[in-house]
CSV table of C-alpha atoms in Angstrom, one decimal:
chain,number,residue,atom,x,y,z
S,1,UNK,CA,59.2,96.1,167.7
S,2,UNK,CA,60.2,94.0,170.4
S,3,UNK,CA,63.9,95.0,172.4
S,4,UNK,CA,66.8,92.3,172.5
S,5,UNK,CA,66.9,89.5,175.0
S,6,UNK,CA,69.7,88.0,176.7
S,7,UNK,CA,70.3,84.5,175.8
S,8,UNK,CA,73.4,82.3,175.8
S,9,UNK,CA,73.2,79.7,173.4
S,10,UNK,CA,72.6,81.2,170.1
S,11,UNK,CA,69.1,82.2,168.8
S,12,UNK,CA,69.0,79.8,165.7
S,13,UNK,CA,70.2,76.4,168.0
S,14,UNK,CA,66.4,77.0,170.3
S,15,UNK,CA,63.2,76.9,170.0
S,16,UNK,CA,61.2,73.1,169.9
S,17,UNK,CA,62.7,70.6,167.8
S,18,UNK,CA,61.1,69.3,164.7
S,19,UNK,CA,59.5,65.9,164.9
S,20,UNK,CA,61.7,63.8,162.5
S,21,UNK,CA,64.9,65.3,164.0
S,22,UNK,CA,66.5,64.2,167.7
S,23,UNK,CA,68.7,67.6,168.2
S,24,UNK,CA,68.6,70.8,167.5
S,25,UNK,CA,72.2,70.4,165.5
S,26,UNK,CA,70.7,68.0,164.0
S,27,UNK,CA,68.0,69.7,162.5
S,28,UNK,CA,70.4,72.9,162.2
S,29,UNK,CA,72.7,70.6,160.1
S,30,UNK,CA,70.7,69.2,158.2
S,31,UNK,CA,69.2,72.6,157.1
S,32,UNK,CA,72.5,73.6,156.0
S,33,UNK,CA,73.0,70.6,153.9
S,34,UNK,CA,69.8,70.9,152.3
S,35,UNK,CA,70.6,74.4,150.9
S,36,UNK,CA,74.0,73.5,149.6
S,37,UNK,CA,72.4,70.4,147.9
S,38,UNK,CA,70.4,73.1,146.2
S,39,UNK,CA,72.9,75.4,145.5
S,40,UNK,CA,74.8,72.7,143.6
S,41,UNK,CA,71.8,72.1,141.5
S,42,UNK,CA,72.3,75.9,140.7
S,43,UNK,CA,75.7,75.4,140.3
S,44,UNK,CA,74.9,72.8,137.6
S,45,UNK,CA,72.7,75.2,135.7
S,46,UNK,CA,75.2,78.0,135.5
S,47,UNK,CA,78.5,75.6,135.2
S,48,UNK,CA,77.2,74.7,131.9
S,49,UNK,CA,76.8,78.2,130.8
S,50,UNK,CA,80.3,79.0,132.3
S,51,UNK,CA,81.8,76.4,130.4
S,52,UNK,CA,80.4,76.9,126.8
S,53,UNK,CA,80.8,80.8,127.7
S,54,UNK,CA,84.9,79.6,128.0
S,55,UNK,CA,84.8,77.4,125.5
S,56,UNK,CA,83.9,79.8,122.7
S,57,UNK,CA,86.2,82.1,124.8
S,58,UNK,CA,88.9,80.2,123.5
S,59,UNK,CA,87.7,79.7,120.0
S,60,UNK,CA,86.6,82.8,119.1
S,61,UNK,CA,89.3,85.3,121.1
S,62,UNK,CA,89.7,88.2,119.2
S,63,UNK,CA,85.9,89.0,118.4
S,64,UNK,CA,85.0,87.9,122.1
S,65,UNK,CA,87.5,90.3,123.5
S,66,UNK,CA,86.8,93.0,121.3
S,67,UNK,CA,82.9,92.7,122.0
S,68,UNK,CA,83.4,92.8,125.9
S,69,UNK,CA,85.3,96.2,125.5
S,70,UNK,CA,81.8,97.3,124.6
S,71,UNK,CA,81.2,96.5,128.1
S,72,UNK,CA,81.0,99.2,130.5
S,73,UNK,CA,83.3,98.1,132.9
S,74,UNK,CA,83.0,100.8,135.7
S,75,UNK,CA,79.5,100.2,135.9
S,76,UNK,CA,80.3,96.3,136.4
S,77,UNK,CA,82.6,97.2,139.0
S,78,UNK,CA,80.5,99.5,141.1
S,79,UNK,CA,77.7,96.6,141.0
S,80,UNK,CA,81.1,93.9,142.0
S,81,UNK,CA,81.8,96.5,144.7
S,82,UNK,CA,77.6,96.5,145.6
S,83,UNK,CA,76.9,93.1,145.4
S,84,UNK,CA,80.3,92.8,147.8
S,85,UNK,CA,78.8,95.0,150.3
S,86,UNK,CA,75.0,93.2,150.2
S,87,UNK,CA,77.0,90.1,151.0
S,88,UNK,CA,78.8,91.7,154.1
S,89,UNK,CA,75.5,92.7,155.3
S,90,UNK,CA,73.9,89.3,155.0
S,91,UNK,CA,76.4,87.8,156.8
S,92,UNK,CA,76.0,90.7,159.3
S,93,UNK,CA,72.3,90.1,159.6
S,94,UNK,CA,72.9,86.5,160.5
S,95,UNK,CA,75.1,87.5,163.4
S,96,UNK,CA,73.0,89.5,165.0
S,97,UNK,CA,70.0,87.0,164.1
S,98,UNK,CA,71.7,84.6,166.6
S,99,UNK,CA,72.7,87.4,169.4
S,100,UNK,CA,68.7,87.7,169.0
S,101,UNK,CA,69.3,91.7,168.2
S,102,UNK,CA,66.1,92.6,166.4
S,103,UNK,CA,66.1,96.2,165.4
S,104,UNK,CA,69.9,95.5,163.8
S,105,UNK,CA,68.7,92.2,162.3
S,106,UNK,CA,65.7,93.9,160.4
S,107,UNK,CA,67.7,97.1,159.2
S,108,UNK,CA,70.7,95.7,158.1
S,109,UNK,CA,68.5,92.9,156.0
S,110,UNK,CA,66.4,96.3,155.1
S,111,UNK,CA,70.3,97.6,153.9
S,112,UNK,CA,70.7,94.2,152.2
S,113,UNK,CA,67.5,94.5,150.0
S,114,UNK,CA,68.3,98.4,149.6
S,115,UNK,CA,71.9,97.3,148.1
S,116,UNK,CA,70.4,94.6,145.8
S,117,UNK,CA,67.5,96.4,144.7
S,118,UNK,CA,70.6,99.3,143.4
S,119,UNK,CA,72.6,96.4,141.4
S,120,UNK,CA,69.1,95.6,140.0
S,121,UNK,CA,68.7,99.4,138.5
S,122,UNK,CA,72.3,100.0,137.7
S,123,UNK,CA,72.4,96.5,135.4
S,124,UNK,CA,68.8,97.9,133.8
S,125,UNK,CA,70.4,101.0,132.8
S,126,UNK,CA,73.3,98.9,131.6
S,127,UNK,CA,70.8,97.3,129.3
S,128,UNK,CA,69.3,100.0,128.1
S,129,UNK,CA,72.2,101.5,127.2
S,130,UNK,CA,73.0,98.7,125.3
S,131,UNK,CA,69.7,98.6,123.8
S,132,UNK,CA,70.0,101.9,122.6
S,133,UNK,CA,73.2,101.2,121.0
S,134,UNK,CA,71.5,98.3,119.5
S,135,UNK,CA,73.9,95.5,121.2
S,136,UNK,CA,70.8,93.4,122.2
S,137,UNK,CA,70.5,90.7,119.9
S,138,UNK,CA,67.0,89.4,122.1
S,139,UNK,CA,63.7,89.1,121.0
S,140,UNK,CA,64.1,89.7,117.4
S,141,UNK,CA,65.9,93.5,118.1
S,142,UNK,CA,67.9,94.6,115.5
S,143,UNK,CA,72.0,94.1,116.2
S,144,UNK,CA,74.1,96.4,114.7
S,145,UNK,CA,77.9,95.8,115.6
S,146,UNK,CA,80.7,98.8,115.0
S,147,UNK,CA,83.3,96.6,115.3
S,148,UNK,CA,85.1,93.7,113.2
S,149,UNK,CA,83.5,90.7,113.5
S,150,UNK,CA,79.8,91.1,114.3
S,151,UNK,CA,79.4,87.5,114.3
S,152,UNK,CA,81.6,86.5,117.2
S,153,UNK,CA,80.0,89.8,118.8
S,154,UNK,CA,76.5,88.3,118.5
S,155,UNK,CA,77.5,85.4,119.8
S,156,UNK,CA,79.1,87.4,123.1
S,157,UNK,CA,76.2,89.5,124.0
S,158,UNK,CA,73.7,86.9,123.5
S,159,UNK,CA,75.8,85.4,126.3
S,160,UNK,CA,76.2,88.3,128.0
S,161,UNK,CA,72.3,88.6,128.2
S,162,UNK,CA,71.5,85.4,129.2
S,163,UNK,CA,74.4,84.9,131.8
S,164,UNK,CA,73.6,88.5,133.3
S,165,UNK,CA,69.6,88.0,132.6
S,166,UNK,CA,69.9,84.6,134.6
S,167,UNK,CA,71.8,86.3,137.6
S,168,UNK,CA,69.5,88.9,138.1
S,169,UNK,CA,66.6,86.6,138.2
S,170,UNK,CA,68.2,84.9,141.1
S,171,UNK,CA,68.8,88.7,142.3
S,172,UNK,CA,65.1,89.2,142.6
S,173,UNK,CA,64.0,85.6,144.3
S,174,UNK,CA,66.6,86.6,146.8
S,175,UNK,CA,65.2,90.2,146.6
S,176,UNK,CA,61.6,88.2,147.2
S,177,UNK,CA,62.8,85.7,149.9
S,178,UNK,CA,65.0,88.8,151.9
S,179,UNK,CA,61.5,90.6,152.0
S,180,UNK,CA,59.6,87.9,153.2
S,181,UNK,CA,61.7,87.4,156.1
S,182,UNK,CA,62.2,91.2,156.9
S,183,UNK,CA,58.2,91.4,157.3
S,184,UNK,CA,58.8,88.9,160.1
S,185,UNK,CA,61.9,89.8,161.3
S,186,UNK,CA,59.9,92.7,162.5
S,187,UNK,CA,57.2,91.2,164.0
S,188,UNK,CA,60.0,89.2,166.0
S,189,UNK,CA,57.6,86.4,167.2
S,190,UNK,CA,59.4,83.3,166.6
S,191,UNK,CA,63.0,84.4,166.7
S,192,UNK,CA,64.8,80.9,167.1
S,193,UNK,CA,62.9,80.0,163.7
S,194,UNK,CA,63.8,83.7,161.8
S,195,UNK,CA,67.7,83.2,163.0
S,196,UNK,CA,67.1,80.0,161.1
S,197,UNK,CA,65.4,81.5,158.3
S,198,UNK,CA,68.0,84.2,158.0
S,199,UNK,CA,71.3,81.5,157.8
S,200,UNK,CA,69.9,79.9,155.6
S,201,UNK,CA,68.2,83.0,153.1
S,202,UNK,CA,72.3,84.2,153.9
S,203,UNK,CA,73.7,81.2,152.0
S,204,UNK,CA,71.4,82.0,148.7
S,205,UNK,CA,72.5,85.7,148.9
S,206,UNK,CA,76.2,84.7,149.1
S,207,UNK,CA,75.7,82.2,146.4
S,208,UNK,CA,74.5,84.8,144.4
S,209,UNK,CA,77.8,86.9,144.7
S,210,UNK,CA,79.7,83.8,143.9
S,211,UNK,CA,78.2,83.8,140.8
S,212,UNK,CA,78.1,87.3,139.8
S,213,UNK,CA,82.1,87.6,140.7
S,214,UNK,CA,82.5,84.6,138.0
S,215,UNK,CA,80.1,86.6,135.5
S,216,UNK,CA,82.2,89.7,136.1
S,217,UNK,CA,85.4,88.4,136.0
S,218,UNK,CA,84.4,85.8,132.7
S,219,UNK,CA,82.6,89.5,130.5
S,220,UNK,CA,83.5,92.1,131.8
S,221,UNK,CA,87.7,91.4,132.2
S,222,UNK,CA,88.0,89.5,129.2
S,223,UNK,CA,88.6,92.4,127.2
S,224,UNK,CA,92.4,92.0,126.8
G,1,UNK,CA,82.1,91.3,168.2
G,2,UNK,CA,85.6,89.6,166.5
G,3,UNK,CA,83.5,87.7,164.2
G,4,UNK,CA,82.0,91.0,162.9
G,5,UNK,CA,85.8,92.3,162.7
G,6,UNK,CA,86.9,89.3,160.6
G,7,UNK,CA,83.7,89.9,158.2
G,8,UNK,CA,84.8,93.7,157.6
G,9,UNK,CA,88.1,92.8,157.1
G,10,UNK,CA,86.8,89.8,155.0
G,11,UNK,CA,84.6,92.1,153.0
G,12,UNK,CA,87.9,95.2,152.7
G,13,UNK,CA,89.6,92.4,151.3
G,14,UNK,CA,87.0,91.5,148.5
G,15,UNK,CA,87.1,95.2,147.7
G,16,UNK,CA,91.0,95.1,147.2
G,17,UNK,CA,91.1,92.1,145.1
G,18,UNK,CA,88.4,93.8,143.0
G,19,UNK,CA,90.1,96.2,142.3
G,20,UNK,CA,93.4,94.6,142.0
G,21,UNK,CA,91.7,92.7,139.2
G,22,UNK,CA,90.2,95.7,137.5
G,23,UNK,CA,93.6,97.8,137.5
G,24,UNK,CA,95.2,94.6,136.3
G,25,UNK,CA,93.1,94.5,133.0
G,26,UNK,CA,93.8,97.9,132.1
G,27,UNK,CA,97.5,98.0,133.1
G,28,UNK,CA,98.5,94.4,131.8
G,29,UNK,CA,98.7,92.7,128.2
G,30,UNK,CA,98.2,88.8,128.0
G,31,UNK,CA,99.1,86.6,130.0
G,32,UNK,CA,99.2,88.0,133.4
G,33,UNK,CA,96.0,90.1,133.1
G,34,UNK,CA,94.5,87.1,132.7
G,35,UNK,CA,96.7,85.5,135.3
G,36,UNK,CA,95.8,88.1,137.7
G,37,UNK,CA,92.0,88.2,137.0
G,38,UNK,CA,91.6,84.4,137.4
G,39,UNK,CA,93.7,84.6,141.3
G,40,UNK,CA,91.8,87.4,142.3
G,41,UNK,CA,88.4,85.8,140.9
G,42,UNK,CA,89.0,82.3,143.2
G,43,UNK,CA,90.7,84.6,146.0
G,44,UNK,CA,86.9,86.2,146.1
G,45,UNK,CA,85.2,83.1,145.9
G,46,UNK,CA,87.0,81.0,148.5
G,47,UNK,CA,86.8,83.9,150.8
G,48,UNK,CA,82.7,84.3,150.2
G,49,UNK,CA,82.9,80.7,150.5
G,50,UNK,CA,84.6,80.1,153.6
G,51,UNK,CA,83.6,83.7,155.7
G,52,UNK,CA,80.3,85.0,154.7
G,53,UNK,CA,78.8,81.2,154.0
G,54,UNK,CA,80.4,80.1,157.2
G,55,UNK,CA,82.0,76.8,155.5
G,56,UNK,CA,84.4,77.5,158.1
G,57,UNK,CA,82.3,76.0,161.3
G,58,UNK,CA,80.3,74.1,159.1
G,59,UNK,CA,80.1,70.1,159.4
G,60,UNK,CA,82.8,67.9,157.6
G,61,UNK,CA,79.8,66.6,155.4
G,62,UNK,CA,78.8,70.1,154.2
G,63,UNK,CA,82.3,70.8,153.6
G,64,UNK,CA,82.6,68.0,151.3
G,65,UNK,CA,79.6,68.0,149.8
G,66,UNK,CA,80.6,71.9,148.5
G,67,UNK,CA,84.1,70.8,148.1
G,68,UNK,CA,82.4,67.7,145.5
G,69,UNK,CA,80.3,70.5,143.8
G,70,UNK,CA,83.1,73.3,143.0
G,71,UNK,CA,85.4,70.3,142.2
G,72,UNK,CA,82.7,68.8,139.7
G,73,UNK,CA,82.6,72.5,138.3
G,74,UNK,CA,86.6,72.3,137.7
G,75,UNK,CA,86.4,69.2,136.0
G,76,UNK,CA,83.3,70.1,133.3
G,77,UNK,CA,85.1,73.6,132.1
G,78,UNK,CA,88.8,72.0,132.2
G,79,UNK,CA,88.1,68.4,130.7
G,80,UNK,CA,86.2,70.3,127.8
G,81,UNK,CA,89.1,73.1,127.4
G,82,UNK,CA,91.6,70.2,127.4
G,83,UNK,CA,90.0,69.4,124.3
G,84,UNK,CA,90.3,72.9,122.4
G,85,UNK,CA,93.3,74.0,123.4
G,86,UNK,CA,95.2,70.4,122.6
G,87,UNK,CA,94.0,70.4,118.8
């Protein structure tokens, strides 16, 4: 692996401009802008899942609260407090990206992937823990409810599932796209286009938590 | 180096609102756990939002253009609660 060079502008605003663009801030901006145009797409996918999640929230609050007590929250907390920490080192990872600091950009998005890849097994042992207490009414399982109102309960954890099931398949495209760009990040050849790469891979992961803090805070601390 | 300071302290912070949120559902009935979870839940967001996704030094456009998007989100869950909770 390659040692640090000195530069003074930052690593992601060098390197040869593309064609259609006149500046590098262009081209830097317009990056940016592209992924948030994205991201609201994705926002648009899981608003409408947050909002008939709230709306039955509100209809049905008794069984809803009851069936999130089945959650284990300490588990969903430690992942909060993971998925908290991944996002620290993301942000980290673009930092020293631009101070073009190889060796601390590669291990801290190695850390990054570490963290995610831990929320990943902790939520599939939350799973199967629910599966084993038959709480997964997917794929035909059978549903068996100890509480009141199994109805309302069904209607909870199916979603609880899919809210949580879609979240973690952004986990792993992130997972995917962080790995990509650690295999390069080692090889450090281009490093004005990997500080690029890494800003914008660092808004996905951040998105990400955004989501999973309003998943936590809308199944997991609805219990009351 | 103080950018790295502000992200620690940026990420300390997410870590005490967490668990101001979690302590507040076990400690408190309705409404202020529910008070308390949805302020801590935006505290985290606009903080994610404006440290570790840089919104911050971004461009005026961006800004707005993820301003428009959470703002579009606000209106879709309220204009249909309005709904529910006025019958």
């Amino acid at each position: 692996m390659p040692t640090a060079t000195k530069t003074r502008k930052p690593l992601g605003d060098q390197g040869p401009v593309a064609e259609q663009f006149e500046t590098m801030g262009q081209q830097r901006d317009a990056n940016r802008l592209g992924m948030w145009m994205f991201l609201g797409t994705e926002l648009l996918l899981f608003g409408g899942l947050f909002g008939a999640f709230v709306t039955y929230r509100v209809i049905h609050a008794e069984g809803f609260a009851e069936a999130a007590g089945h959650l284990d929250l300490t588990l969903g907390a430690l992942n909060t407090a993971l998925l908290l920490t991944s996002g620290l080192t993301m942000a980290l990872t673009e930092q020293m990206s631009r101070a073009a600091r190889p060796k601390a950009t590669f291990w801290l998005l190695v850390a990054t992937i570490a963290i995610g890849a831990l929320f990943i097994v902790i939520k599939g042992h939350e799973w199967y823990k629910e599966y084993q207490e038959q709480l997964m009414p997917v794929l035909g399982l059978p549903f068996s409810y100890p509480g009141e109102q199994p109805e309302q309960a069904e209607l909870f954890f199916n979603f609880y599932f899919v809210m949580t099931g879609l979240h973690a398949l952004h986990m792993l495209v992130g997972l995917g796209v962080l790995g990509v760009i650690a295999t390069v990040a080692w090889r450090w050849r281009n490093p004005p286009r990997i500080a690029r790469q890494v800003q914008i891979s660092g808004l996905y992961w951040a998105f990400v938590d955004v989501i999973w803090v309003i998943v936590f805070s809308l199944l997991y601390l609805s219990r009351v | 180096m103080r950018v790295v300071t502000t992200l620690f302290v940026t990420w300390l912070c997410l870590l005490v609102l967490l668990g101001i949120s979690v302590t507040s559902v076990v400690m408190l009935s309705l409404p202020w756990s529910l008070v308390a979870v949805a302020a801590c839940a935006l505290s985290m967001i606009l903080l994610i939002l404006v440290l570790f996704m840089d919104l911050k030094h971004s461009r005026g456009l961006t800004r707005v253009y993820a301003t428009g998007a959470t703002l579009w989100l606000a209106f879709l869950i309220t204009l249909t609660l309005a709904d529910y909770l006025t019958r």
